[in-house]
Coordinates of C-alpha atoms in Angstrom, one line a residue:
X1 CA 3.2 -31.2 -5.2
X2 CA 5.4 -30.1 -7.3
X3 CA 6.5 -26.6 -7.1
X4 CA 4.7 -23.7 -9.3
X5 CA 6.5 -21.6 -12.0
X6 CA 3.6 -18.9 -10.6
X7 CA 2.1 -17.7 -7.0
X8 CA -1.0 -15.5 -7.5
X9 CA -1.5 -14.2 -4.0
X10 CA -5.0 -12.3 -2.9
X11 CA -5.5 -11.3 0.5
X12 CA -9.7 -11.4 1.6
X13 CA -11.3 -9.3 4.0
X14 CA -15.3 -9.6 4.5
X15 CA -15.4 -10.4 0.4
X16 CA -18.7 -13.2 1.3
X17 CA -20.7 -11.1 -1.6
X18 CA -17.3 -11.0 -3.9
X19 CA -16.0 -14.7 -3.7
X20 CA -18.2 -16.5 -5.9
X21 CA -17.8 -13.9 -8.8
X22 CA -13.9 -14.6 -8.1
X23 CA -14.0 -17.6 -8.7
X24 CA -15.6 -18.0 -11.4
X25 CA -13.2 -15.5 -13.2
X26 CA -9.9 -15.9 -11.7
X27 CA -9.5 -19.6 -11.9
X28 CA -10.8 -19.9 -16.0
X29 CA -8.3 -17.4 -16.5
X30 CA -5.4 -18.8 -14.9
X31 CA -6.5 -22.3 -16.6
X32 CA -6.6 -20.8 -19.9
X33 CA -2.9 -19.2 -18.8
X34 CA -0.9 -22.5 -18.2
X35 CA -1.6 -23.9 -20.4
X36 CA -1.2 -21.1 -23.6
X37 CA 2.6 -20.6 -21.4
X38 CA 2.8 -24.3 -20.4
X39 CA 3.2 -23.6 -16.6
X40 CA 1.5 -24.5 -13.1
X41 CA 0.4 -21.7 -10.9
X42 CA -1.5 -21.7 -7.2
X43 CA -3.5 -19.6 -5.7
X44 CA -2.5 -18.3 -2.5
X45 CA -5.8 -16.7 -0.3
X46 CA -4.9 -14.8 2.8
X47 CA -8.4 -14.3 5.1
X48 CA -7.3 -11.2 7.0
X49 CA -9.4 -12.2 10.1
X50 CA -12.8 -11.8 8.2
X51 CA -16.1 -11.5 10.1
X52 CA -18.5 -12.5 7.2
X53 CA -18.3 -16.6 5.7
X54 CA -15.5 -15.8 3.7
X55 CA -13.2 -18.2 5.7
X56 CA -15.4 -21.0 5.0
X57 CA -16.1 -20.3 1.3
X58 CA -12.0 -20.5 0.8
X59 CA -12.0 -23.6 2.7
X60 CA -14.6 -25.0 0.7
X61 CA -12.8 -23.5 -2.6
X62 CA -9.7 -25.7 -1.3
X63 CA -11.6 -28.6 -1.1
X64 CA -13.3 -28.3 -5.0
X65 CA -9.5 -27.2 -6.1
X66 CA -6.9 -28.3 -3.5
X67 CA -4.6 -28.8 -6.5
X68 CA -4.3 -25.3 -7.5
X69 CA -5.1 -23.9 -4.3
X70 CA -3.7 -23.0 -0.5
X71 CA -5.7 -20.9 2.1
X72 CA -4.0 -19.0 4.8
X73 CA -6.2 -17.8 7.7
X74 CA -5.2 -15.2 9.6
X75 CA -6.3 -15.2 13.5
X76 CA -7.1 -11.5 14.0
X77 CA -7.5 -8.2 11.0
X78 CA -3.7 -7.5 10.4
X79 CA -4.2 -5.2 7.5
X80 CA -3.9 -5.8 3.3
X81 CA -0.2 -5.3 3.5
X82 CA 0.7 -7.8 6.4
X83 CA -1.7 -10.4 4.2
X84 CA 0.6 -10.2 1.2
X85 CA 3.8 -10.2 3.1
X86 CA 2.0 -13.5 4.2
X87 CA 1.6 -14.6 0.7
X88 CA 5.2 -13.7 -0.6
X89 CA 6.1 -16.3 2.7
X90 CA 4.1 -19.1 1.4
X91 CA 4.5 -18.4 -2.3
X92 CA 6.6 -21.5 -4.3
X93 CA 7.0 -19.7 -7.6
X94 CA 9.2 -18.0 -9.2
X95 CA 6.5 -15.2 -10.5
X96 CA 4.3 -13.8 -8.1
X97 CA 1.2 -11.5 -8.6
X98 CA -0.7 -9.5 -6.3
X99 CA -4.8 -9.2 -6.8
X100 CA -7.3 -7.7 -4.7
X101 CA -10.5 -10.1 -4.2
X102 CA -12.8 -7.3 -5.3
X103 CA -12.8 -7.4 -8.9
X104 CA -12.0 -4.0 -9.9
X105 CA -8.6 -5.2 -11.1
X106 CA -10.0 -8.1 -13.8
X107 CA -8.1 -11.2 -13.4
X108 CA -7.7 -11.4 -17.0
X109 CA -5.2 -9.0 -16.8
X110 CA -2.6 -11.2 -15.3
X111 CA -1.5 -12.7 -18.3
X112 CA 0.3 -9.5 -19.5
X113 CA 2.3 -9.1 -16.0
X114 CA 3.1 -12.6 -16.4
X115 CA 4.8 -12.0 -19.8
X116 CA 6.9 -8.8 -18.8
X117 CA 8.2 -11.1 -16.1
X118 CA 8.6 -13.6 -18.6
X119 CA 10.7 -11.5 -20.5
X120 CA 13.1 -10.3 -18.2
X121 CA 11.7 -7.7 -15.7
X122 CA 11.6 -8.2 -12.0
X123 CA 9.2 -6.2 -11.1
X124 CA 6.2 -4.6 -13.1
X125 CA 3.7 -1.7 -11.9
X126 CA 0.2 -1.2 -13.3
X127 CA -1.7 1.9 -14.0
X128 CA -5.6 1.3 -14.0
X129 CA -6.9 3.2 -17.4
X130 CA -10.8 4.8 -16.9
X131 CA -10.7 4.5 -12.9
X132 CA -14.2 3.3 -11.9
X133 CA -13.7 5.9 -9.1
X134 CA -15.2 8.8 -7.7
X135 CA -13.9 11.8 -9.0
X136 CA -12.8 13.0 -5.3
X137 CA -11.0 9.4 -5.2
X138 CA -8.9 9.7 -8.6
X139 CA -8.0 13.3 -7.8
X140 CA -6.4 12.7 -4.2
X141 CA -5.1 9.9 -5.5
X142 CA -3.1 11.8 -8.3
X143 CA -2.0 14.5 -5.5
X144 CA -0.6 11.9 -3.3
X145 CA 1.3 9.9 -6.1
X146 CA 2.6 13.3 -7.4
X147 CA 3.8 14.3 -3.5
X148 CA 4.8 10.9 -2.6
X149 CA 6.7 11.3 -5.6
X150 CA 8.4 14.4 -4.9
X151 CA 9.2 13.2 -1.5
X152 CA 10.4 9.5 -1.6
X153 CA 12.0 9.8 -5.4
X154 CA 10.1 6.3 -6.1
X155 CA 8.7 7.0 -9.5
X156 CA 5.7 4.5 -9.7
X157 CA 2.6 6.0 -11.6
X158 CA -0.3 4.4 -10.1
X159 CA 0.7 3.7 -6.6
X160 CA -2.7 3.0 -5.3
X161 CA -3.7 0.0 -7.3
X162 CA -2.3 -3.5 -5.7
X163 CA -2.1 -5.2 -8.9
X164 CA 1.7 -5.5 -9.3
X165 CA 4.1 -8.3 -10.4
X166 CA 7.4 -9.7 -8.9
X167 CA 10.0 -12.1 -9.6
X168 CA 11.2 -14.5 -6.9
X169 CA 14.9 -12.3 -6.1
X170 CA 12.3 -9.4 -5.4
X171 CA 10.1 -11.1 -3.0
X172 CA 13.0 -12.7 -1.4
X173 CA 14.8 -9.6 -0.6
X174 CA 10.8 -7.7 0.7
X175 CA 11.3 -11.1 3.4
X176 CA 14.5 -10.1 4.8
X177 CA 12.9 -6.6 5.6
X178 CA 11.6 -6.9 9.0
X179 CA 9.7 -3.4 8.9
X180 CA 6.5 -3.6 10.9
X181 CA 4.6 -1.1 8.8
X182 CA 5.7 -0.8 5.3
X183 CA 4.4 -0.3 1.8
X184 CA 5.2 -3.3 -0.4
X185 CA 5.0 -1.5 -4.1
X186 CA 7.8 0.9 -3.3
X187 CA 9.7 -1.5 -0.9
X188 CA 9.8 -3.9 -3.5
X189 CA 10.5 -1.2 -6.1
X190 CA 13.8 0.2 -4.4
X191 CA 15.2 -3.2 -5.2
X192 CA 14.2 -4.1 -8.9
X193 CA 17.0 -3.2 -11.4
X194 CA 14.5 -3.7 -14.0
X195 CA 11.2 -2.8 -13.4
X196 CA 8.5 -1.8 -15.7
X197 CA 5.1 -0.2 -16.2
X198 CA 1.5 -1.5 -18.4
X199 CA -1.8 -0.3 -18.1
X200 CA -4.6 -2.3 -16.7
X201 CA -8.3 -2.3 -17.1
X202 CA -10.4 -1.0 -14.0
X203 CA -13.9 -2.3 -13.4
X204 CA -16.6 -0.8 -10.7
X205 CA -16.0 -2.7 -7.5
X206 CA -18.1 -6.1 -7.7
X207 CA -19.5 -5.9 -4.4
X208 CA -19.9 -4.7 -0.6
X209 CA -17.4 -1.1 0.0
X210 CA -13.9 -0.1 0.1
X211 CA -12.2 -1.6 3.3
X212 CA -10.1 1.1 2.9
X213 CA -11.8 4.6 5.2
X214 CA -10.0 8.1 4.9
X215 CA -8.4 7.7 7.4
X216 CA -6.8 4.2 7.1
X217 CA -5.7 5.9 3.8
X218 CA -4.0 9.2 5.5
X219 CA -2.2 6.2 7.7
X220 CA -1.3 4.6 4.5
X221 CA 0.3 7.4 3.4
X222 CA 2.2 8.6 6.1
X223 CA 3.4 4.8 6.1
X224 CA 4.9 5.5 2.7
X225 CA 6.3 8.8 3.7
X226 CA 7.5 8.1 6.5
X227 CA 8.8 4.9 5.7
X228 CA 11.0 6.1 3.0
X229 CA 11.9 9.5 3.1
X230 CA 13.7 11.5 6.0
X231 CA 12.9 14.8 3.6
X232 CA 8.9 16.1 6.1
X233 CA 11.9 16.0 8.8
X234 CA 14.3 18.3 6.6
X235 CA 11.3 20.4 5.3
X236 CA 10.1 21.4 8.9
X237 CA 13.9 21.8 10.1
X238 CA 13.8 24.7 7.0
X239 CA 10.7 26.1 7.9
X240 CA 11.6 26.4 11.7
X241 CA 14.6 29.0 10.3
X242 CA 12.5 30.7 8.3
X243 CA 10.1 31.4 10.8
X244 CA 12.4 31.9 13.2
X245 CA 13.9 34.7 11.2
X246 CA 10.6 36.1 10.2
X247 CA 9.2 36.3 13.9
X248 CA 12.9 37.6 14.6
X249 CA 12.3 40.5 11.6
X250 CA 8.8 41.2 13.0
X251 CA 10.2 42.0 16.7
X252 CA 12.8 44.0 15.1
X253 CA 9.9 46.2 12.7
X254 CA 7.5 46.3 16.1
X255 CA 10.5 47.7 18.4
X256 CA 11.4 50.5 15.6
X257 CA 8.2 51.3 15.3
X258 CA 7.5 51.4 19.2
X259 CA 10.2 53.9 19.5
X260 CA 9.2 56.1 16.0
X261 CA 5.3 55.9 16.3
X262 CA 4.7 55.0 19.9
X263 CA 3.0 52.6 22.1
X264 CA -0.5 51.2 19.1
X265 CA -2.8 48.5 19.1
X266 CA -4.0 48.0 15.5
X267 CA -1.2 45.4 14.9
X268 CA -2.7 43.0 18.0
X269 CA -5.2 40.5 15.9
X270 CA -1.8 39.8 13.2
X271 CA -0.2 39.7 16.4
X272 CA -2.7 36.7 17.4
X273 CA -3.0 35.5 14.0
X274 CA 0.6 34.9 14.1
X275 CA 0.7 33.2 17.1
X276 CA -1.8 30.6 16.3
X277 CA 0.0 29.7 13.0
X278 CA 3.0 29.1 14.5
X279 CA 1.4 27.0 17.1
X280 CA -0.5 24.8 14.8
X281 CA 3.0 24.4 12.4
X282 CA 4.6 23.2 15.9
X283 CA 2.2 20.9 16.9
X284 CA 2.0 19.8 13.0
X285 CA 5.7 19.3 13.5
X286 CA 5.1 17.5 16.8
X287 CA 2.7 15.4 14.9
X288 CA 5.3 14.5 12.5
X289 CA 8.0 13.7 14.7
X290 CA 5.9 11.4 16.5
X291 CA 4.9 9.7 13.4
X292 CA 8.8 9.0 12.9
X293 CA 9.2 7.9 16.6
X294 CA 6.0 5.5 16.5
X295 CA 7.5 3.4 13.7
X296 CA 10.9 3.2 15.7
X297 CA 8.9 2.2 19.3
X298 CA 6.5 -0.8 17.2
X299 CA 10.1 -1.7 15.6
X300 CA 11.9 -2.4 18.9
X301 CA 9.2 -4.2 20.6
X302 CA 9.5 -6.8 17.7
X303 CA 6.1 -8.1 17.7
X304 CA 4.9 -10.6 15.2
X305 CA 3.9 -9.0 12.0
X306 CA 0.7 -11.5 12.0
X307 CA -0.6 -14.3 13.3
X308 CA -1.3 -17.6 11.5
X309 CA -4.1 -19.6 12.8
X310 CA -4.2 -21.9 10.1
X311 CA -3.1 -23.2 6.7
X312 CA -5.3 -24.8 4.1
X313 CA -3.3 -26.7 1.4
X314 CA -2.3 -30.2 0.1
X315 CA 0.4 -32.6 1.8

């Protein structure tokens, strides 16, 4: 085959309900794509160990398009990120978009990444206009990209939507990075030189629920945090002086006053109050620490990222 100009990569998780619905939109609008830009594109599925059929609708969507499209099957759940770091491996083009498989980014909307790639910029972000979310969703979501923000210094709007576009010097530089937990937006952002923002539609999720729990998105978080920024670190190294000289000030007040007033008890409940916020800021600290000492133990060990069972594409 001869190589594509374009690598549209969409990782699938239990999507059974959502496939067919996929289909029916994604490849038209790619179709209608090459050939208004005169360019060949593939489609680059990564099942991330599904339990459902979705594994055997891709493989039967390879055999009705084996032109256009490749199927990687992953042997065990490895998690959305690991999926597209498998896609940017097997990707031939020299643009590549990322698309969940659960319609609430339209496939239609690829077309405009592809032409700010087109016309010069390496990497281009998306920010989903009227969120189909719950209003809890869309206003943690703006706390965390306004935190993340404040912490990391990566300035990307939406951070939560997976919709993004990269050129080929991007992608290649994300595969040198051997990171076992990493998030691929602001990765791949601290290497563009001349990335980009659009807004995207946002539709209500086609089918089935969010593989994403709260707490796989608290992980997903501290991922990002922790991945990029040394600053939690620095802020708790700060707020250890402070309490330190606080505590310090408050032995110093209680000793004057032992000596002025004589022996009291009213201050005993502060004094216990106190003492259980400063335990739960060390163990929050502790917590924190560990975060930064888990990534460096699952570095060292050096296991595979994911595991490849099998590959569905044309010789």
């Amino acid at each position: 085959m001869n190589a594509p100009q374009l690598s549209i990569i969409v990782p699938v998780y239990n999507e059974e309900a959502g496939l067919p619905a996929l289909f029916s939109r994604l490849y038209p609008a790619l179709d209608m794509l090459a050939q208004k830009r005169q360019l060949q594109y593939e489609i680059i599925f990564i099942n991330d160990g599904s339990r459902d059929r979705s594994a055997a609708m891709l493989g039967q969507q390879f055999e009705a398009r084996p032109d256009t499209t490749r199927v990687v099957l992953f042997q065990n759940n490895f998690g959305q990120h690991m999926a597209i770091m498998a896609g940017f491996e097997y990707a031939r083009g020299e643009y590549i978009i990322t698309l969940d498989a659960d319609l609430q980014n339209p496939p239609e909307e690829i077309d405009a990444l592809v032409q700010e790639l087109v016309a010069g910029h390496d990497y281009v972000g998306t920010i989903r206009t009227n969120r189909k979310d719950t209003l809890f969703r869309k206003s943690a979501s703006r706390l965390m990209n306004h935190l993340r923000e404040k912490i990391t210094h990566i300035t990307m709007t939406d951070q939560g939507c997976m919709l993004r576009g990269y050129r080929r010097r991007i992608i290649d530089l994300v595969g040198k990075c051997n990171e076992s937990n990493t998030f691929i937006p602001a990765l791949a952002y601290t290497f563009a030189t001349n990335p980009t923002e659009i807004t995207v539609q946002h539709e209500e999720r086609f089918a089935g629920e969010s593989k994403y729990s709260v707490y796989q998105l608290i992980r997903l978080n501290f991922d990002l945090v922790t991945g990029f920024s040394v600053v939690p670190l620095q802020i708790f190294s700060i707020l250890g002086m402070l309490l330190a000289l606080a505590a310090g000030s408050l032995f110093a007040t209680l000793l004057i006053r032992r000596f002025i007033i004589g022996a009291e008890v009213e201050g005993v409940f502060t004094l216990f109050a106190l003492t259980f916020f400063l335990i739960g800021v060390m163990l929050f600290g502790l917590g924190l620490l560990g975060e930064y000492i888990g990534r460096i133990y699952q570095q060292i060990r050096q296991r595979p990222r994911y595991v490849v069972q099998a590959v569905l594409e044309k010789p």
